[in-house]
């Protein structure tokens, strides 16, 4: 498969990138490492006239600790550099674990955290060659008005497979997003729409410059588990992140976020509330895992059967909460 023709710009400042972006309008796309976008272009799923590379932007680089207790990660930092960074290893090891679960070393050397956050949603009927897709009517995501995955559905259910999005949401991270003349800060939990066609709230003229992950105050215990069909170089078929403050008898806060099963990271609020009320113990974990199964709500048969997804989430929640309990006990002793 060949890449179509396009213009390539490599500005050296954020200001110039924003000016190019505004000038090119919807015909331009931002290029991080290209490990998602270039593949989509080869498949004819994205047809930009111009790619604006973010690689030379100093404003998107580096990992620092700010004065408000946040770790600030430049959106252009590659996943390999993120995993190698001593601040991340020390303060947010769970993020390092998730990053190292993405694809392969070669892809992580190219891929950026900004690109991973914006990773397009995936569907078995969409991520196919043009010839394959042309054998069917166009669906919501390709400009039509039907869904092949859920017959009769009025929206797209393609899946958000980013491995870092659920963690960043669970850690209450927020994104700094800029466009010419203004900036805004978006909590990761509000960044995604549960709609596979337009899965983020990012406008075409906006760039994510950095991600702020709170790391101050009480220490956070966190666990991430990813399940995939193969051990390496594979997208997740379901992941779970748990982040908590407090101790096993009284979790002051618990966020449980499911990845790769819906179009946006999914918060299991009822399940988390149950643990907050009864504490983390063998019995409450069993009940929580059962609750998560029901709380998952309607899920698609995309990539794996809906019934399998329910079994998987039950098993993942159980393992994740048991690992969290072990982590908390180890820190106490
Ligand atoms: C074989 C294979 C296996 C993979 N396995 C996994 C996996 O296990 N887990 C996983 O999470 N992903 C996986 N991926 C997907 C992808 O490689 C990663 O998500 C990667 O992190 C994307 O980053 P990138 O910098 O290459 O993004 P790009 O391809 O450069 O960009 C992706 C999208 O983000 C936008 N974008 C990039 N940076 C910014 C920014 N700063 N501001 C605004 N928009 C921006 C681009 O315009 C584009 O729409 C896999 C890909 C392949 C090819
Ligand atoms: S979920 Fe439906 S609308 Fe979305 S890409 Fe798949 S088939 Fe198309």
PDB file of C-alpha atoms and ligand atoms in Angstrom, residues 29-40 54 60 75-76 79 101-104 107 110-120 122 161-164 202 206-209 226 230 233-236, ligand 1:
ATOM      1  CA  UNK A  29      -3.414  17.105   9.841  1.00  0.00           C
ATOM      2  CA  UNK A  30      -0.882  17.209  12.645  1.00  0.00           C
ATOM      3  CA  UNK A  31       1.858  14.608  12.469  1.00  0.00           C
ATOM      4  CA  UNK A  32       3.335  13.210  15.682  1.00  0.00           C
ATOM      5  CA  UNK A  33       5.207   9.947  15.096  1.00  0.00           C
ATOM      6  CA  UNK A  34       2.870   9.015  12.238  1.00  0.00           C
ATOM      7  CA  UNK A  35       2.362   5.440  13.491  1.00  0.00           C
ATOM      8  CA  UNK A  36      -1.415   5.839  13.367  1.00  0.00           C
ATOM      9  CA  UNK A  37      -1.959   8.627  10.836  1.00  0.00           C
ATOM     10  CA  UNK A  38       0.355   7.342   8.081  1.00  0.00           C
ATOM     11  CA  UNK A  39      -1.183   3.870   8.333  1.00  0.00           C
ATOM     12  CA  UNK A  40      -4.657   5.403   7.997  1.00  0.00           C
ATOM     13  CA  UNK A  54       5.220  18.496  15.445  1.00  0.00           C
ATOM     14  CA  UNK A  60       6.015  20.040  22.960  1.00  0.00           C
ATOM     15  CA  UNK A  75       2.797  16.074  23.941  1.00  0.00           C
ATOM     16  CA  UNK A  76       5.655  15.451  21.493  1.00  0.00           C
ATOM     17  CA  UNK A  79       6.629   6.757  24.253  1.00  0.00           C
ATOM     18  CA  UNK A 101       2.464  -2.197  26.666  1.00  0.00           C
ATOM     19  CA  UNK A 102       1.907  -0.112  23.497  1.00  0.00           C
ATOM     20  CA  UNK A 103       2.844  -1.860  20.237  1.00  0.00           C
ATOM     21  CA  UNK A 104       6.586  -2.621  19.915  1.00  0.00           C
ATOM     22  CA  UNK A 107       6.759   1.899  17.175  1.00  0.00           C
ATOM     23  CA  UNK A 110       8.414   6.955  16.837  1.00  0.00           C
ATOM     24  CA  UNK A 111       5.036   7.288  18.576  1.00  0.00           C
ATOM     25  CA  UNK A 112       4.286  10.308  20.767  1.00  0.00           C
ATOM     26  CA  UNK A 113       2.091  10.571  23.836  1.00  0.00           C
ATOM     27  CA  UNK A 114       0.005  13.292  22.095  1.00  0.00           C
ATOM     28  CA  UNK A 115      -0.622  10.898  19.184  1.00  0.00           C
ATOM     29  CA  UNK A 116      -1.547   8.089  21.556  1.00  0.00           C
ATOM     30  CA  UNK A 117      -4.096  10.309  23.303  1.00  0.00           C
ATOM     31  CA  UNK A 118      -5.608  11.258  19.915  1.00  0.00           C
ATOM     32  CA  UNK A 119      -5.379   7.728  18.445  1.00  0.00           C
ATOM     33  CA  UNK A 120      -8.348   7.287  16.125  1.00  0.00           C
ATOM     34  CA  UNK A 122     -10.895   1.384  15.486  1.00  0.00           C
ATOM     35  CA  UNK A 161      -7.815   1.513  21.902  1.00  0.00           C
ATOM     36  CA  UNK A 162      -5.373   4.005  23.393  1.00  0.00           C
ATOM     37  CA  UNK A 163      -3.530   2.382  26.282  1.00  0.00           C
ATOM     38  CA  UNK A 164      -2.601   5.659  27.956  1.00  0.00           C
ATOM     39  CA  UNK A 202     -10.383  18.707  19.878  1.00  0.00           C
ATOM     40  CA  UNK A 206      -6.069  23.014  18.041  1.00  0.00           C
ATOM     41  CA  UNK A 207      -2.844  21.352  19.195  1.00  0.00           C
ATOM     42  CA  UNK A 208      -2.279  19.502  22.478  1.00  0.00           C
ATOM     43  CA  UNK A 209       0.957  20.896  23.864  1.00  0.00           C
ATOM     44  CA  UNK A 226      -4.115  -4.846  29.606  1.00  0.00           C
ATOM     45  CA  UNK A 230      -1.058 -11.694  21.550  1.00  0.00           C
ATOM     46  CA  UNK A 233       2.566  -5.760  19.109  1.00  0.00           C
ATOM     47  CA  UNK A 234      -1.149  -5.953  19.680  1.00  0.00           C
ATOM     48  CA  UNK A 235      -3.986  -3.619  20.542  1.00  0.00           C
ATOM     49  CA  UNK A 236      -5.813  -4.242  23.767  1.00  0.00           C
TER      50      UNK A 236
HETATM   51  C1  LIG B   1       1.213  -2.466  14.693  1.00  0.00           C
HETATM   52  C2  LIG B   1       0.655  -1.401  15.606  1.00  0.00           C
HETATM   53  C3  LIG B   1       0.372  -1.728  16.925  1.00  0.00           C
HETATM   54  C4  LIG B   1      -0.137  -0.723  17.783  1.00  0.00           C
HETATM   55  N1  LIG B   1      -0.412  -1.086  19.075  1.00  0.00           N
HETATM   56  C5  LIG B   1      -0.896  -0.150  19.920  1.00  0.00           C
HETATM   57  C6  LIG B   1      -1.163  -0.502  21.282  1.00  0.00           C
HETATM   58  O1  LIG B   1      -0.930  -1.626  21.737  1.00  0.00           O
HETATM   59  N2  LIG B   1      -1.688   0.455  22.086  1.00  0.00           N
HETATM   60  C7  LIG B   1      -1.938   1.733  21.641  1.00  0.00           C
HETATM   61  O2  LIG B   1      -2.381   2.562  22.450  1.00  0.00           O
HETATM   62  N3  LIG B   1      -1.684   2.086  20.369  1.00  0.00           N
HETATM   63  C8  LIG B   1      -1.155   1.187  19.496  1.00  0.00           C
HETATM   64  N4  LIG B   1      -0.890   1.542  18.192  1.00  0.00           N
HETATM   65  C9  LIG B   1      -1.308   2.865  17.687  1.00  0.00           C
HETATM   66  C10 LIG B   1      -0.225   3.973  17.636  1.00  0.00           C
HETATM   67  O3  LIG B   1       0.999   3.466  17.249  1.00  0.00           O
HETATM   68  C11 LIG B   1      -0.040   4.638  18.954  1.00  0.00           C
HETATM   69  O4  LIG B   1      -1.280   4.960  19.519  1.00  0.00           O
HETATM   70  C12 LIG B   1       0.829   5.883  18.908  1.00  0.00           C
HETATM   71  O5  LIG B   1       1.046   6.318  20.239  1.00  0.00           O
HETATM   72  C13 LIG B   1       0.289   7.054  18.089  1.00  0.00           C
HETATM   73  O6  LIG B   1       1.204   8.142  18.238  1.00  0.00           O
HETATM   74  P1  LIG B   1       1.843   8.908  16.981  1.00  0.00           P
HETATM   75  O7  LIG B   1       2.672  10.009  17.552  1.00  0.00           O
HETATM   76  O8  LIG B   1       2.515   7.988  16.060  1.00  0.00           O
HETATM   77  O9  LIG B   1       0.514   9.473  16.357  1.00  0.00           O
HETATM   78  P2  LIG B   1       0.235  10.036  14.856  1.00  0.00           P
HETATM   79  O10 LIG B   1      -0.007   8.892  13.956  1.00  0.00           O
HETATM   80  O11 LIG B   1       1.298  11.001  14.467  1.00  0.00           O
HETATM   81  O12 LIG B   1      -1.077  10.835  15.134  1.00  0.00           O
HETATM   82  C14 LIG B   1      -2.262  10.206  15.570  1.00  0.00           C
HETATM   83  C15 LIG B   1      -3.370  11.272  15.611  1.00  0.00           C
HETATM   84  O13 LIG B   1      -3.109  12.213  16.634  1.00  0.00           O
HETATM   85  C16 LIG B   1      -3.056  13.548  16.121  1.00  0.00           C
HETATM   86  N5  LIG B   1      -2.039  14.227  16.916  1.00  0.00           N
HETATM   87  C17 LIG B   1      -0.767  13.812  17.162  1.00  0.00           C
HETATM   88  N6  LIG B   1      -0.160  14.646  18.024  1.00  0.00           N
HETATM   89  C18 LIG B   1      -1.056  15.611  18.324  1.00  0.00           C
HETATM   90  C19 LIG B   1      -1.017  16.774  19.170  1.00  0.00           C
HETATM   91  N7  LIG B   1       0.058  17.101  19.897  1.00  0.00           N
HETATM   92  N8  LIG B   1      -2.112  17.554  19.220  1.00  0.00           N
HETATM   93  C20 LIG B   1      -3.237  17.245  18.515  1.00  0.00           C
HETATM   94  N9  LIG B   1      -3.325  16.157  17.717  1.00  0.00           N
HETATM   95  C21 LIG B   1      -2.247  15.366  17.633  1.00  0.00           C
HETATM   96  C22 LIG B   1      -2.712  13.383  14.639  1.00  0.00           C
HETATM   97  O14 LIG B   1      -3.164  14.481  13.875  1.00  0.00           O
HETATM   98  C23 LIG B   1      -3.456  12.100  14.324  1.00  0.00           C
HETATM   99  O15 LIG B   1      -4.814  12.371  14.093  1.00  0.00           O
HETATM  100  C24 LIG B   1      -0.353   0.595  17.314  1.00  0.00           C
HETATM  101  C25 LIG B   1      -0.052   0.915  15.992  1.00  0.00           C
HETATM  102  C26 LIG B   1       0.453  -0.055  15.148  1.00  0.00           C
HETATM  103  C27 LIG B   1       0.784   0.334  13.733  1.00  0.00           C
END
